[in-house]
């Protein structure tokens, strides 16, 4: 008897899945996942970030300005540092989002490193759309350190009694420092079996492919609730018990969630071949179950088809706002963090 019931529900799941896959909006969601994955797999990360501009302005011309700008111009991470003529130009471009962020270098900025000057500070300007200010700070600090390090060493030698009587010059210190940095036995990573050096660089591809696929799986599961209400409106479940209606509502939601989860799994493998297939499969499976549970909870809360249809756009928009799928307001307003848990994409 149990086997017959299981077979009956399995056949119902297959039929409902076929019906779900014929819905235009569901087809759009399912097609969007592999298309997004293929596009952002083919386009190189660096090609997506070639226009990331960082403004920099020196309040007073200094002898190290050209050295710093020269070092910053050789970056491989896709950041482009733009030398500005005045502070207003830099601030305006950060405000209108032409620059991701901007730096204003104070007078005698080298003293910040050489003599631990805490009076003058480097001003950092960001906007609501700034995404790479942390990376830009690291790169600017690295360039400043590279240029000013010999001066730090010289200042220490001048202040320390241990170096009294030694004959040294700026050129000598710079030569030793440069030789130390370029020594093949220093700051070099070698793999076993060959002598090739490996240089790592940061990827600046910030398009939320993972989060967007998680959102589309969630949306497909929500469409399953709509399909159930459609059947209920046509009196399909009038002759069965309340418990069986609950089972059919779960099957309808699963009929939307599981096919989209399969497509999502394949899409993520296409997008990032370095992912562990087993771990990803388990993750997608657990997330599909979460989406089914959330869909069932929304159905129980709304109860009526009209209420659910009115709430569905709100749920989707809120998922975009309160999860990393698109905006994630919780990063800016910490108090709203717990609201993101009301939507399944939070767990993806």
Coordinates of N, CA and C in Angstrom, one line a residue, residues 45-216:
X45 N 37.8 38.4 -15.8 CA 37.5 39.2 -14.6 C 38.1 40.6 -14.9
X46 N 39.3 40.7 -15.4 CA 40.0 41.9 -15.6 C 39.2 42.8 -16.6
X47 N 38.6 42.2 -17.6 CA 37.9 43.0 -18.6 C 36.7 43.7 -18.0
X48 N 36.2 43.1 -16.9 CA 35.0 43.7 -16.2 C 35.4 44.9 -15.3
X49 N 36.7 45.0 -15.1 CA 37.1 46.0 -14.1 C 38.1 47.1 -14.7
X50 N 38.3 47.1 -16.0 CA 39.2 48.0 -16.6 C 38.9 49.5 -16.4
X51 N 37.7 49.8 -16.1 CA 37.2 51.2 -15.9 C 37.1 51.6 -14.5
X52 N 37.7 50.9 -13.5 CA 37.6 51.2 -12.1 C 38.7 52.3 -11.8
X53 N 38.3 53.5 -11.7 CA 39.2 54.6 -11.5 C 39.2 55.1 -10.1
X54 N 40.5 55.4 -9.6 CA 40.7 55.9 -8.3 C 41.4 57.2 -8.4
X55 N 40.8 58.3 -7.7 CA 41.4 59.6 -7.8 C 42.4 59.8 -6.7
X56 N 43.5 60.6 -7.0 CA 44.5 60.9 -6.1 C 45.0 62.3 -6.3
X57 N 45.1 63.1 -5.2 CA 45.5 64.5 -5.3 C 46.6 64.8 -4.3
X58 N 47.7 65.4 -4.7 CA 48.7 65.8 -3.8 C 48.6 67.3 -3.5
X59 N 48.4 67.7 -2.2 CA 48.1 69.1 -1.8 C 49.3 70.0 -2.2
X60 N 50.5 69.5 -2.1 CA 51.7 70.2 -2.5 C 52.6 69.3 -3.3
X61 N 53.2 69.7 -4.4 CA 54.1 68.9 -5.1 C 55.3 68.4 -4.3
X62 N 55.6 67.1 -4.4 CA 56.7 66.6 -3.6 C 57.6 65.8 -4.5
X63 N 58.8 65.5 -3.9 CA 59.8 64.8 -4.7 C 59.4 63.3 -4.9
X64 N 58.5 62.8 -4.2 CA 58.1 61.4 -4.3 C 56.8 61.1 -5.1
X65 N 56.2 62.2 -5.5 CA 54.9 62.1 -6.2 C 55.0 61.2 -7.4
X66 N 56.0 61.5 -8.3 CA 56.2 60.8 -9.5 C 56.5 59.3 -9.3
X67 N 57.3 59.0 -8.2 CA 57.7 57.6 -7.9 C 56.4 56.9 -7.5
X68 N 55.6 57.5 -6.7 CA 54.4 56.8 -6.2 C 53.4 56.6 -7.4
X69 N 53.2 57.6 -8.2 CA 52.3 57.4 -9.4 C 52.8 56.4 -10.4
X70 N 54.2 56.4 -10.5 CA 54.8 55.4 -11.4 C 54.5 54.0 -10.9
X71 N 54.7 53.8 -9.6 CA 54.4 52.5 -9.0 C 53.0 52.1 -9.1
X72 N 52.1 53.0 -8.9 CA 50.6 52.7 -8.9 C 50.2 52.5 -10.4
X73 N 50.9 53.0 -11.4 CA 50.5 52.8 -12.8 C 50.8 51.4 -13.2
X74 N 51.7 50.7 -12.5 CA 52.1 49.3 -12.9 C 51.3 48.2 -12.2
X75 N 50.1 48.6 -11.6 CA 49.3 47.6 -11.0 C 48.7 46.6 -12.0
X76 N 48.5 45.4 -11.6 CA 47.8 44.4 -12.5 C 46.4 44.1 -12.1
X77 N 45.9 44.7 -11.0 CA 44.6 44.3 -10.5 C 43.5 45.0 -11.2
X78 N 43.7 45.9 -12.2 CA 42.6 46.5 -12.9 C 42.2 47.9 -12.3
X79 N 42.9 48.3 -11.3 CA 42.6 49.7 -10.7 C 43.5 50.7 -11.5
X80 N 42.8 51.8 -11.8 CA 43.5 52.9 -12.5 C 43.5 54.1 -11.6
X81 N 44.7 54.5 -11.1 CA 44.9 55.7 -10.3 C 45.0 56.9 -11.2
X82 N 44.1 57.9 -11.0 CA 44.1 59.1 -11.8 C 44.6 60.3 -11.0
X83 N 45.6 61.0 -11.5 CA 46.2 62.2 -10.8 C 45.3 63.4 -11.0
X84 N 44.8 64.0 -10.0 CA 43.9 65.1 -10.1 C 44.6 66.4 -9.8
X85 N 44.1 67.5 -10.5 CA 44.7 68.8 -10.4 C 44.3 69.5 -9.1
X86 N 43.1 69.2 -8.6 CA 42.7 69.9 -7.3 C 41.7 69.0 -6.6
X87 N 41.5 69.3 -5.3 CA 40.7 68.5 -4.4 C 39.2 68.5 -4.9
X88 N 38.7 69.7 -5.3 CA 37.3 69.7 -5.7 C 37.0 68.8 -6.9
X89 N 37.9 68.7 -7.8 CA 37.7 67.9 -9.0 C 37.6 66.4 -8.5
X90 N 38.5 66.0 -7.6 CA 38.5 64.6 -7.0 C 37.2 64.4 -6.3
X91 N 36.8 65.3 -5.4 CA 35.5 65.0 -4.7 C 34.3 65.0 -5.6
X92 N 34.3 65.8 -6.6 CA 33.1 65.8 -7.5 C 33.0 64.5 -8.2
X93 N 34.2 64.0 -8.7 CA 34.2 62.7 -9.4 C 33.8 61.5 -8.5
X94 N 34.2 61.6 -7.3 CA 33.8 60.5 -6.4 C 32.3 60.6 -6.1
X95 N 31.8 61.9 -6.0 CA 30.3 62.1 -5.7 C 29.5 61.6 -6.9
X96 N 29.9 61.9 -8.1 CA 29.1 61.5 -9.3 C 29.5 60.1 -9.7
X97 N 30.3 59.4 -8.9 CA 30.6 58.0 -9.1 C 31.5 57.7 -10.3
X98 N 32.2 58.7 -10.9 CA 33.2 58.5 -11.9 C 34.4 57.8 -11.3
X99 N 34.8 58.2 -10.1 CA 35.8 57.5 -9.3 C 35.2 56.6 -8.3
X100 N 35.7 55.5 -8.1 CA 35.2 54.6 -7.1 C 35.5 55.2 -5.7
X101 N 36.7 55.8 -5.6 CA 37.0 56.5 -4.3 C 38.2 57.4 -4.7
X102 N 38.6 58.2 -3.7 CA 39.7 59.2 -3.9 C 40.5 59.4 -2.7
X103 N 41.8 59.8 -2.9 CA 42.7 60.0 -1.8 C 43.3 61.4 -2.0
X104 N 43.3 62.2 -0.9 CA 44.0 63.5 -0.9 C 45.2 63.4 0.1
X105 N 46.4 63.6 -0.5 CA 47.7 63.4 0.2 C 48.0 64.7 0.8
X106 N 48.3 64.8 2.1 CA 48.6 66.0 2.8 C 50.0 66.5 2.5
X107 N 50.4 67.7 2.9 CA 51.8 68.2 2.8 C 52.7 67.3 3.6
X108 N 53.9 67.0 3.0 CA 54.9 66.2 3.7 C 54.3 64.8 4.2
X109 N 53.5 64.2 3.3 CA 52.9 62.9 3.7 C 54.0 61.8 4.0
X110 N 55.2 62.0 3.5 CA 56.2 61.0 3.8 C 56.5 61.0 5.3
X111 N 56.3 62.1 6.0 CA 56.5 62.1 7.5 C 55.6 61.2 8.2
X112 N 54.4 60.8 7.6 CA 53.5 59.9 8.3 C 54.3 58.5 8.5
X113 N 55.1 58.2 7.5 CA 55.8 56.9 7.6 C 57.2 57.1 8.3
X114 N 57.9 58.2 8.0 CA 59.2 58.3 8.4 C 59.3 58.6 9.9
X115 N 58.5 59.6 10.4 CA 58.5 60.0 11.8 C 57.2 59.7 12.6
X116 N 56.4 58.9 12.0 CA 55.1 58.5 12.7 C 54.3 59.8 13.0
X117 N 54.2 60.6 12.0 CA 53.4 61.9 12.2 C 51.9 61.5 12.2
X118 N 51.3 61.9 13.3 CA 49.8 61.6 13.4 C 49.0 62.8 13.2
X119 N 49.6 64.0 13.0 CA 48.9 65.2 12.8 C 48.2 65.3 11.5
X120 N 49.1 65.0 10.4 CA 48.6 65.0 9.1 C 48.1 63.6 8.7
X121 N 46.9 63.6 8.1 CA 46.4 62.3 7.7 C 46.0 62.3 6.2
X122 N 46.0 61.1 5.6 CA 45.6 61.0 4.2 C 44.0 60.9 4.2
X123 N 43.4 61.8 3.5 CA 41.9 61.8 3.5 C 41.4 60.8 2.4
X124 N 40.4 60.0 2.8 CA 39.8 59.0 1.9 C 38.4 59.4 1.6
X125 N 38.0 59.6 0.4 CA 36.6 59.9 0.0 C 36.0 58.8 -0.7
X126 N 34.8 58.4 -0.3 CA 34.0 57.3 -0.9 C 32.6 57.8 -1.1
X127 N 31.9 57.0 -1.9 CA 30.4 57.2 -2.1 C 29.7 55.9 -1.8
X128 N 28.4 56.0 -1.9 CA 27.5 54.8 -1.6 C 27.8 53.6 -2.5
X129 N 28.4 53.9 -3.7 CA 28.7 52.9 -4.7 C 30.1 52.4 -4.6
X130 N 30.9 52.9 -3.7 CA 32.3 52.5 -3.7 C 32.5 51.0 -3.3
X131 N 33.2 50.3 -4.1 CA 33.4 48.9 -3.9 C 34.8 48.4 -3.7
X132 N 35.8 49.3 -4.1 CA 37.2 48.9 -4.1 C 38.0 49.8 -3.2
X133 N 37.4 50.5 -2.3 CA 38.2 51.4 -1.5 C 39.3 50.7 -0.6
X134 N 38.9 49.5 -0.1 CA 39.8 48.7 0.7 C 41.0 48.3 -0.1
X135 N 40.7 47.8 -1.3 CA 41.8 47.3 -2.2 C 42.7 48.5 -2.5
X136 N 42.1 49.7 -2.9 CA 42.8 50.9 -3.3 C 43.7 51.3 -2.1
X137 N 43.2 51.3 -0.9 CA 44.0 51.7 0.3 C 45.2 50.8 0.4
X138 N 45.1 49.5 0.3 CA 46.2 48.6 0.4 C 47.3 48.9 -0.7
X139 N 46.8 49.1 -1.9 CA 47.7 49.4 -3.0 C 48.5 50.7 -2.8
X140 N 47.8 51.8 -2.3 CA 48.4 53.0 -2.1 C 49.4 52.9 -0.9
X141 N 49.0 52.2 0.1 CA 49.9 52.0 1.3 C 51.1 51.3 0.9
X142 N 51.0 50.2 0.0 CA 52.1 49.5 -0.4 C 53.1 50.3 -1.2
X143 N 52.5 51.2 -2.1 CA 53.4 52.1 -2.9 C 54.1 53.1 -2.0
X144 N 53.4 53.7 -1.0 CA 54.0 54.6 -0.1 C 55.2 53.9 0.7
X145 N 54.9 52.7 1.1 CA 55.9 52.0 1.9 C 57.1 51.7 1.1
X146 N 56.9 51.3 -0.2 CA 58.0 51.0 -1.1 C 58.9 52.2 -1.3
X147 N 58.2 53.3 -1.5 CA 59.0 54.6 -1.8 C 59.7 55.1 -0.6
X148 N 59.0 55.1 0.6 CA 59.4 55.7 1.8 C 60.3 54.8 2.7
X149 N 60.3 53.5 2.4 CA 61.0 52.6 3.3 C 62.5 53.0 3.4
X150 N 63.2 53.3 2.4 CA 64.6 53.7 2.6 C 64.8 54.9 3.5
X151 N 63.8 55.8 3.4 CA 63.8 57.0 4.2 C 63.6 56.7 5.7
X152 N 62.7 55.7 5.9 CA 62.4 55.2 7.3 C 63.7 54.6 7.9
X153 N 64.4 53.8 7.1 CA 65.7 53.2 7.5 C 66.7 54.3 7.8
X154 N 66.8 55.3 6.9 CA 67.8 56.3 7.2 C 67.5 57.1 8.4
X155 N 66.2 57.5 8.6 CA 65.8 58.2 9.8 C 66.1 57.4 11.1
X156 N 65.9 56.1 11.0 CA 66.2 55.3 12.2 C 67.7 55.3 12.5
X157 N 68.5 55.2 11.4 CA 69.9 55.2 11.6 C 70.5 56.5 12.1
X158 N 69.8 57.6 11.7 CA 70.2 58.9 12.2 C 69.9 59.1 13.7
X159 N 68.8 58.5 14.1 CA 68.3 58.6 15.5 C 69.0 57.7 16.4
X160 N 69.5 56.6 15.9 CA 70.1 55.5 16.8 C 71.6 55.7 17.0
X161 N 72.0 55.6 18.2 CA 73.4 55.7 18.5 C 74.3 54.6 18.0
X162 N 73.7 53.5 17.7 CA 74.4 52.3 17.2 C 75.1 52.5 15.8
X163 N 74.5 53.5 15.1 CA 75.1 53.8 13.7 C 75.9 55.0 13.7
X164 N 76.3 55.6 14.8 CA 77.2 56.7 14.8 C 78.5 56.4 14.2
X165 N 79.0 57.3 13.4 CA 80.3 57.1 12.7 C 80.3 56.3 11.5
X166 N 79.1 55.7 11.1 CA 79.1 54.9 9.9 C 78.9 55.9 8.7
X167 N 79.5 55.5 7.6 CA 79.4 56.4 6.4 C 78.3 55.8 5.5
X168 N 77.2 56.5 5.4 CA 76.1 56.0 4.5 C 75.4 57.2 3.8
X169 N 74.7 57.0 2.8 CA 74.1 58.0 2.0 C 72.7 57.5 1.6
X170 N 71.8 58.4 1.1 CA 70.5 58.0 0.6 C 70.6 57.0 -0.5
X171 N 71.6 57.2 -1.4 CA 71.8 56.3 -2.6 C 72.2 54.9 -2.1
X172 N 73.1 54.8 -1.1 CA 73.5 53.5 -0.6 C 72.4 52.8 0.0
X173 N 71.6 53.4 0.8 CA 70.5 52.8 1.5 C 69.4 52.3 0.4
X174 N 69.1 53.1 -0.5 CA 68.2 52.7 -1.6 C 68.7 51.6 -2.4
X175 N 70.0 51.5 -2.6 CA 70.6 50.4 -3.4 C 70.4 49.1 -2.6
X176 N 70.8 49.1 -1.3 CA 70.6 47.9 -0.5 C 69.2 47.5 -0.4
X177 N 68.3 48.5 -0.2 CA 66.9 48.1 -0.1 C 66.3 47.5 -1.4
X178 N 66.7 48.1 -2.5 CA 66.3 47.6 -3.8 C 66.8 46.2 -4.0
X179 N 68.1 46.0 -3.7 CA 68.7 44.6 -3.8 C 68.0 43.6 -2.9
X180 N 67.6 44.0 -1.7 CA 66.9 43.1 -0.8 C 65.5 42.7 -1.4
X181 N 64.8 43.7 -2.0 CA 63.5 43.4 -2.5 C 63.6 42.5 -3.7
X182 N 64.6 42.7 -4.5 CA 64.7 41.9 -5.8 C 65.5 40.6 -5.7
X183 N 66.0 40.3 -4.5 CA 66.8 39.1 -4.3 C 65.9 37.9 -4.6
X184 N 66.3 37.0 -5.4 CA 65.5 35.8 -5.7 C 65.2 34.9 -4.6
X185 N 65.9 35.0 -3.5 CA 65.7 34.2 -2.3 C 64.8 34.9 -1.3
X186 N 64.3 36.1 -1.6 CA 63.5 36.8 -0.7 C 62.1 37.1 -1.4
X187 N 61.0 36.9 -0.7 CA 59.7 37.1 -1.2 C 59.4 36.4 -2.5
X188 N 59.9 35.2 -2.6 CA 59.7 34.3 -3.8 C 59.1 33.0 -3.4
X189 N 58.0 32.6 -4.1 CA 57.3 31.4 -3.9 C 57.7 30.4 -5.0
X190 N 58.2 29.3 -4.7 CA 58.6 28.3 -5.7 C 57.9 27.0 -5.5
X191 N 57.4 26.4 -6.5 CA 56.7 25.1 -6.4 C 57.7 24.0 -6.6
X192 N 57.4 22.9 -5.9 CA 58.3 21.7 -6.0 C 58.2 21.2 -7.4
X193 N 59.4 20.8 -8.0 CA 59.5 20.3 -9.3 C 59.8 21.3 -10.4
X194 N 59.7 22.6 -10.1 CA 60.2 23.5 -11.1 C 60.6 24.8 -10.4
X195 N 61.2 25.7 -11.1 CA 61.7 27.0 -10.5 C 60.9 28.2 -11.0
X196 N 59.6 28.0 -11.4 CA 58.8 29.1 -11.8 C 58.2 29.9 -10.7
X197 N 58.3 31.2 -10.7 CA 57.7 32.0 -9.7 C 56.2 32.3 -10.0
X198 N 55.4 32.4 -9.0 CA 54.0 32.5 -9.2 C 53.5 33.8 -8.6
X199 N 52.9 34.6 -9.3 CA 52.3 35.9 -8.8 C 50.8 35.8 -8.7
X200 N 50.3 36.1 -7.5 CA 48.8 36.1 -7.3 C 48.3 37.5 -7.5
X201 N 47.1 37.6 -8.0 CA 46.4 38.9 -8.1 C 45.0 38.8 -7.7
X202 N 44.3 39.8 -7.3 CA 42.9 39.8 -6.8 C 42.0 39.8 -8.0
X203 N 40.9 39.1 -7.9 CA 39.9 39.1 -8.9 C 38.9 40.2 -8.5
X204 N 38.5 41.1 -9.5 CA 37.6 42.2 -9.2 C 36.2 41.9 -9.8
X205 N 35.9 40.7 -10.1 CA 34.6 40.4 -10.7 C 33.6 40.3 -9.5
X206 N 32.8 41.3 -9.4 CA 31.9 41.4 -8.2 C 30.4 41.1 -8.6
X207 N 30.2 40.7 -9.8 CA 28.8 40.4 -10.1 C 28.3 39.2 -9.3
X208 N 27.2 39.3 -8.6 CA 26.7 38.3 -7.7 C 26.1 37.1 -8.4
X209 N 26.9 36.3 -9.1 CA 26.4 35.1 -9.9 C 25.8 34.1 -8.9
X210 N 26.5 33.8 -7.9 CA 26.0 32.8 -6.9 C 24.7 33.2 -6.3
X211 N 24.7 34.4 -5.8 CA 23.5 34.9 -5.1 C 22.3 35.0 -6.0
X212 N 22.6 35.4 -7.3 CA 21.5 35.6 -8.2 C 20.8 34.2 -8.6
X213 N 21.7 33.2 -8.7 CA 21.2 31.9 -9.0 C 20.4 31.4 -7.8
X214 N 20.9 31.6 -6.6 CA 20.1 31.3 -5.4 C 18.7 31.9 -5.3
X215 N 18.7 33.2 -5.8 CA 17.4 33.9 -5.8 C 16.5 33.3 -6.8
X216 N 17.0 32.9 -8.0 CA 16.1 32.4 -9.0 C 15.6 31.0 -8.6

